[in-house]
XYZ file of C-alpha atoms in Angstrom:
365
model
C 4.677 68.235 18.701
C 3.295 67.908 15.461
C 1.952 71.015 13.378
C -1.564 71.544 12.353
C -2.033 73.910 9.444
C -4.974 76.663 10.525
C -5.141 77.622 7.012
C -5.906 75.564 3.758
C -5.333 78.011 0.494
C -4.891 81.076 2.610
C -8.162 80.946 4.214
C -8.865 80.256 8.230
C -10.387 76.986 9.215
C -11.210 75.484 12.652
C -9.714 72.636 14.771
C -12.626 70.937 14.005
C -12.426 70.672 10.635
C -9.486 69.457 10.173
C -9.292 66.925 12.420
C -11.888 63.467 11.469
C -12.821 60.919 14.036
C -13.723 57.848 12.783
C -16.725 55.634 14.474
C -15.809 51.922 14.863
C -18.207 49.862 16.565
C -17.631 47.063 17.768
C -19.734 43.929 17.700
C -20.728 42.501 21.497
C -20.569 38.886 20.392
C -16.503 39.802 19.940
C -16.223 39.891 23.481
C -17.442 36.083 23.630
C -15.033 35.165 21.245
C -12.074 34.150 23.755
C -14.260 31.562 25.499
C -15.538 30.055 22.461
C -12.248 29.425 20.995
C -10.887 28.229 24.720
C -14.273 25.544 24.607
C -13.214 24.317 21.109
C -9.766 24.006 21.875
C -11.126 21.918 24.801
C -13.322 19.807 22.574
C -10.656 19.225 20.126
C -8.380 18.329 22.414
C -10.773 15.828 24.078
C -10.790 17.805 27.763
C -13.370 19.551 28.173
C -14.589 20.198 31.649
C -17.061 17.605 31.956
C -13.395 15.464 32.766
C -12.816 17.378 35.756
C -15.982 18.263 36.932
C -16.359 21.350 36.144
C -18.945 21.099 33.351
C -20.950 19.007 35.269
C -23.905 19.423 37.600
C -23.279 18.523 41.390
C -26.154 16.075 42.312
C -25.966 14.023 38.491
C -23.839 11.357 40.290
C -24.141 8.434 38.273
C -22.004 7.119 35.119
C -24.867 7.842 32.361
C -25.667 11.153 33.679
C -21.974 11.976 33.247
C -21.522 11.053 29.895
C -24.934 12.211 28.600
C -23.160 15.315 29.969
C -20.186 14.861 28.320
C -22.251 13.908 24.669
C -23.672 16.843 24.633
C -20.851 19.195 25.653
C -19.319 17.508 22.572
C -22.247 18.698 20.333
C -21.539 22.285 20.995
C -18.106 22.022 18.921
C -20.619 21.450 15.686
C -21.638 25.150 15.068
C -17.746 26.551 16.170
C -16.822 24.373 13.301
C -19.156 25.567 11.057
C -17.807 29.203 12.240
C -14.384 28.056 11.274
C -15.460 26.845 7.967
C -17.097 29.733 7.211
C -14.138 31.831 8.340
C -11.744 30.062 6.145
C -13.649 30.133 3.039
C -14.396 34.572 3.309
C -10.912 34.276 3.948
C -9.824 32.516 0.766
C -12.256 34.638 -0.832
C -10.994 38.252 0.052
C -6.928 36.702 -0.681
C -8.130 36.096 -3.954
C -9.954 39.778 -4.501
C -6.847 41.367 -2.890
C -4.707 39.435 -5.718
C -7.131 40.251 -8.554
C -6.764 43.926 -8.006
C -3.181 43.879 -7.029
C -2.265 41.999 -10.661
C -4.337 44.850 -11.828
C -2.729 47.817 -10.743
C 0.838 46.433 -11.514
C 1.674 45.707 -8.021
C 2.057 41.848 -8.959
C 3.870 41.004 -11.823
C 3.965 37.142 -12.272
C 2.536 34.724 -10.308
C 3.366 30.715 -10.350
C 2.360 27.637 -8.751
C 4.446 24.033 -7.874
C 2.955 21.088 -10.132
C 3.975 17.802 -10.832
C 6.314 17.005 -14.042
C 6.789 14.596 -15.842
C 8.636 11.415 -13.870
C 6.797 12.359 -10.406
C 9.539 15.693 -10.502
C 8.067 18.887 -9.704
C 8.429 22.277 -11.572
C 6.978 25.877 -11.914
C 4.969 26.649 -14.084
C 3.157 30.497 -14.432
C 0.003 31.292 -14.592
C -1.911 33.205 -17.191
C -3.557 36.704 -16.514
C -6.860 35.550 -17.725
C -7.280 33.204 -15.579
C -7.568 34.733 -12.429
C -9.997 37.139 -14.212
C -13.702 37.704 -13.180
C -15.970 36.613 -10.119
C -14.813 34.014 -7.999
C -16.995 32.436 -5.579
C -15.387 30.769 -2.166
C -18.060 29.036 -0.418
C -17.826 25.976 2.275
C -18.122 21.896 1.387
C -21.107 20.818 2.465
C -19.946 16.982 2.954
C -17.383 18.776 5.578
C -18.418 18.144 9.274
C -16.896 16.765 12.197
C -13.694 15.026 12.571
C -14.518 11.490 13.423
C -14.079 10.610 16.567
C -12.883 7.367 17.905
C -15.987 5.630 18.070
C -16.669 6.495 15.111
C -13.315 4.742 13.792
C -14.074 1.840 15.770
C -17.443 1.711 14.262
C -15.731 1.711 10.611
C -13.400 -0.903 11.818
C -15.617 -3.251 12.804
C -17.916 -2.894 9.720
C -14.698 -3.619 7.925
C -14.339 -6.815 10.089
C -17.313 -7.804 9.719
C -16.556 -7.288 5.672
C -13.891 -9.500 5.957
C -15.219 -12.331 7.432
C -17.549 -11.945 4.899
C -15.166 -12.610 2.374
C -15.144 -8.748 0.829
C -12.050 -8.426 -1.345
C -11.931 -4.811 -0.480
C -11.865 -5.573 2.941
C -9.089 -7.953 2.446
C -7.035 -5.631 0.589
C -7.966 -2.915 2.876
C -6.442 -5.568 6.061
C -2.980 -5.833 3.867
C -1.781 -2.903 4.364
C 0.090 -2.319 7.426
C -0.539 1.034 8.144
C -4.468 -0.244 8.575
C -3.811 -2.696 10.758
C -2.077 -0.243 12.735
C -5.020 1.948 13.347
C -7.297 -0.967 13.981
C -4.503 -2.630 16.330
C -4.965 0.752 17.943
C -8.517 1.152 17.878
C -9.313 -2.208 19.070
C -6.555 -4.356 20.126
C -3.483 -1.779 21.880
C -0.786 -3.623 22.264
C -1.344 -6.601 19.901
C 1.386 -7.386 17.237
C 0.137 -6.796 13.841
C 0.446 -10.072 11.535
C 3.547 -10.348 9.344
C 5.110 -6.793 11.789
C 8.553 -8.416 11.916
C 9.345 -9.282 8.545
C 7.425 -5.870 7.070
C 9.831 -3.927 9.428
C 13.395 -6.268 8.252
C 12.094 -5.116 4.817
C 11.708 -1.610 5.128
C 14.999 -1.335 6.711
C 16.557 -2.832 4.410
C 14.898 -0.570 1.718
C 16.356 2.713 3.633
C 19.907 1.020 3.848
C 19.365 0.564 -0.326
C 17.975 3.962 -0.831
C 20.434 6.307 1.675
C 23.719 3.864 0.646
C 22.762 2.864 -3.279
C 24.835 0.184 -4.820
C 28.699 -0.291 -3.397
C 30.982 -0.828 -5.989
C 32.638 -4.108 -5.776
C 35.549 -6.064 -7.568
C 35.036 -9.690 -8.906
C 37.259 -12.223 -9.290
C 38.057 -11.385 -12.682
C 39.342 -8.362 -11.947
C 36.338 -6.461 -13.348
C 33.923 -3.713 -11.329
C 30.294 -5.019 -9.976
C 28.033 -3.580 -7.949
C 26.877 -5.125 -4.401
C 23.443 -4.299 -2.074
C 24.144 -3.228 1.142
C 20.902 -5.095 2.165
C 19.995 -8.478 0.998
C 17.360 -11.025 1.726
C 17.453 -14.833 3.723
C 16.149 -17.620 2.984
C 14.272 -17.324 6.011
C 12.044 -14.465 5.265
C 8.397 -14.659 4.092
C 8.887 -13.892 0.452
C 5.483 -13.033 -0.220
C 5.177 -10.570 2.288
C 8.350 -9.473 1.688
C 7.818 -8.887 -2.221
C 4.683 -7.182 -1.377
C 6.723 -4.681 1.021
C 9.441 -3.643 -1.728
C 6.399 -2.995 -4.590
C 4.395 -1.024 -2.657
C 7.438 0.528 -1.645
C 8.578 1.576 -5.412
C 4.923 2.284 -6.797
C 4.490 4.643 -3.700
C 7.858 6.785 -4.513
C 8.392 6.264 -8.429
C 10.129 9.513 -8.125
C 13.222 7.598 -7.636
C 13.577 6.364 -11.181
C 14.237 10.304 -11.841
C 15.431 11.822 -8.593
C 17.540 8.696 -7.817
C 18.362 6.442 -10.747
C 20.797 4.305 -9.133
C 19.411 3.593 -5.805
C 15.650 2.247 -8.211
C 17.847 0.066 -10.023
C 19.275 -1.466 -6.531
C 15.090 -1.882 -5.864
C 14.512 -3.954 -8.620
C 17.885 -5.726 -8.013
C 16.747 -6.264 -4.310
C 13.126 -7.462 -5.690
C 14.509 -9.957 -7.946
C 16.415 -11.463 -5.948
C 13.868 -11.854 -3.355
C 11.952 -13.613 -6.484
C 15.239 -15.637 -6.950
C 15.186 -16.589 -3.530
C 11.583 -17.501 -3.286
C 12.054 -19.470 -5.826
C 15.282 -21.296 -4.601
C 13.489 -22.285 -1.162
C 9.961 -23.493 -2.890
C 12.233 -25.836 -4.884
C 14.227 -27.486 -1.844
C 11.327 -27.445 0.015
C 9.170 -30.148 -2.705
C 12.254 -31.929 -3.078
C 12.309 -32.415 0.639
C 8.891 -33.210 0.465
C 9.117 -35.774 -2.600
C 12.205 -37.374 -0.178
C 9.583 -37.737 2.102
C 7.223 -39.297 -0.016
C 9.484 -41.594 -1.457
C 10.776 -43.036 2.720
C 7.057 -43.042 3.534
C 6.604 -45.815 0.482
C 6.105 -49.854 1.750
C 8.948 -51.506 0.547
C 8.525 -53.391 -2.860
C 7.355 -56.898 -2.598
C 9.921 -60.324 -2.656
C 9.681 -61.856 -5.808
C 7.895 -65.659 -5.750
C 10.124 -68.223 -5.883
C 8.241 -70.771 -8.240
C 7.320 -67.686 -10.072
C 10.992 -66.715 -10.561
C 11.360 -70.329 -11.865
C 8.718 -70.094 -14.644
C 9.797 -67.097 -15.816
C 13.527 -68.993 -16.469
C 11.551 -71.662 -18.122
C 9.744 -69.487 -20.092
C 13.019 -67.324 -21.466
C 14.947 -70.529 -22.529
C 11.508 -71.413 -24.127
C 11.226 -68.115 -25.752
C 15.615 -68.239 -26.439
C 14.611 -71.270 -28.543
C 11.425 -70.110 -30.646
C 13.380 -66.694 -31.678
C 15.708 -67.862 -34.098
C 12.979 -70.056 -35.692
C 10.377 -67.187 -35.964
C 13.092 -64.986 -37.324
C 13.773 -67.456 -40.175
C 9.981 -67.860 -40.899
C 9.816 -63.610 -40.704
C 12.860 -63.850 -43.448
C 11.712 -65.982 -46.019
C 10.971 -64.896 -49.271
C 7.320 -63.942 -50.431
C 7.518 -66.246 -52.992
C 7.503 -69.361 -50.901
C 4.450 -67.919 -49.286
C 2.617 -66.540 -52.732
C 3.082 -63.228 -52.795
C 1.704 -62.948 -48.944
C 4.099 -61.603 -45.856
C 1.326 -63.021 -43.514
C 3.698 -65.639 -41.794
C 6.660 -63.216 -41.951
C 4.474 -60.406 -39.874
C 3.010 -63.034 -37.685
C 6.331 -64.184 -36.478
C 7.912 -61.054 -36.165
C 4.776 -59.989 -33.830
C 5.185 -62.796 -31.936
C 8.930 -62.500 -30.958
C 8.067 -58.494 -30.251
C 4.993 -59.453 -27.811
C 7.006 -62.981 -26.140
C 9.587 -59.585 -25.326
C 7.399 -57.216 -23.834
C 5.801 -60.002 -21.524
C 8.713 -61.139 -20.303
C 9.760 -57.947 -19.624
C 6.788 -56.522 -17.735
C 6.875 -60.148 -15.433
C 10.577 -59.197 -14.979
C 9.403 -55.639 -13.614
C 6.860 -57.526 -11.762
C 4.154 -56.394 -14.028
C 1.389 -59.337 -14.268
């Protein structure tokens, strides 16, 4: 169906030249491939067939014998994911080859990549000849290994328990957020409820009612345009908590004060008036408590009778003295030769005859 020239320039030449075969071996170990990638989709997946029996040896009967079994089945994943690794990194390498010689011969004219602007935005931005110039070396982490496996995780979760209780301020800080305590709630306690879970999840709700709705445009009394939240807090809530949920919140996406300008001032509204609130209920609540304080007190002593009656006694005494002590405090210095000694005595004692009666009035002794 398809011609084949017998001559090349005018001159005869056999089938057998023109025709090539090509020799492409192929490598035995290919053949093995489809059962090593079925046993490390098994491993990954955490079946392999020690689960079912099928992995397993007939007369190892006992719990220890079948996970010993199982341990080491799970060691055999280690060199398939070196073999990945490996196969990933000539990968990367011969992409970045093909582009070198493509941008070479003209077959690639401009090439970008996605980075982050200015505001947490993101732009394109194109990248320069030169750099993609000379010999690039792919080659494989060697920190990379395993994925941990849940014992593993439980392991780090209990050192960071055990951190904790030793008063660690990492380990505290690591324990506040709540997406750790959901993998050790997980990991070690499945089907707990995670400290402070109710009020974190009011919170973030009301954060996605404040983000998808923004600000509603309200009128005041005065006839004038205000804004209103579509989400705002009780007096209920646990502030703190509640504070902490609406910072992390805005530090974790301050692409909003760019992307959505509106809906990050309705954040900070939100937040202060959480702060407002917080404020409002730690005030009624030490009044409450000073009330309390002030019930709790024993009842201020009667005053003594005969006491009541030299204190009377001791006014009308004082009633008397005043007037003369304020004529001695007014006389002239002459009279007294040039001295104001009386005139300050006297005046002294009608200020301290005051302040004793008053303080025995109080009941001050």
């Amino acid at each position: 169906m398809i011609p084949v020239p017998m001559r090349i320039n005018g001159e005869p030449r056999p089938m057998s030249e023109l025709l090539v075969h090509f020799d492409m071996p192929i490598n035995p170990a290919l053949w093995g491939y489809p059962q090593m990638l079925l046993t490390f989709a098994e491993l990954i997946l955490g079946i392999p067939r020690q689960l079912s029996g099928q992995g397993t040896q007939h007369d190892v009967e006992t719990l220890g014998g079948q996970q010993l079994q199982l341990d080491r089945s799970a060691t055999v994943l280690k060199p398939y994911w070196e073999n990945v690794q490996d196969e990933e990194a000539a990968a990367e390498q011969n992409a970045f080859e093909c582009l070198q010689k493509l941008m070479k011969a003209g077959a690639v004219k401009q090439i970008t990549q996605v980075i982050e602007a200015q505001g947490g935005a993101y732009e394109n931005q194109t990248i320069d000849w030169s750099e993609l110039q000379g010999n690039v070396n792919f080659s494989v982490d060697e920190s990379q290994d395993l994925p941990a496996d849940p014992d593993e995780l439980k392991a780090a979760i209990e050192t960071m328990f055990d951190q904790l209780q030793k008063g660690n301020p990492a380990a505290a800080e690591w324990f506040d957020v709540p997406a750790n305590q959901e993998l050790a709630q997980s990991l070690k306690l499945p089907g707990s409820v995670i400290p402070n879970e109710a009020q974190t999840l009011k919170t973030e709700n009301d954060i996605q009612m404040i983000v998808e709705q923004g600000p509603q445009v309200k009128m005041n009394p005065d006839g004038s345009k205000g804004t209103e939240l579509p989400a705002h807090p009780g007096k209920w809530e646990d502030f703190p908590v509640a504070k902490k949920v609406v910072s992390r919140y805005m530090n974790s996406h301050f692409e909003l004060r760019v992307e959505k300008p509106m809906a990050w001032v309705a954040l900070a509204q939100y937040w202060d008036e959480l702060d407002e609130m917080d404020m409002q209920v730690a005030a009624k609540a030490a009044n409450r408590q000073m009330q309390v304080q002030m019930a709790g007190k024993p009842p201020a002593p009667q005053p003594d009778p005969a006491q009541q009656g030299e204190l009377k006694e001791l006014i009308a005494a004082a009633q008397q003295a005043i007037p003369l002590l304020m004529r001695i405090g007014a006389m002239d210095p002459m009279i007294t030769k040039q001295t104001a000694t009386a005139q300050v005595s006297a005046l002294k004692e009608i200020v301290d005859t005051t302040v004793d009666a008053a303080k025995l009035a109080a009941g001050n002794n």
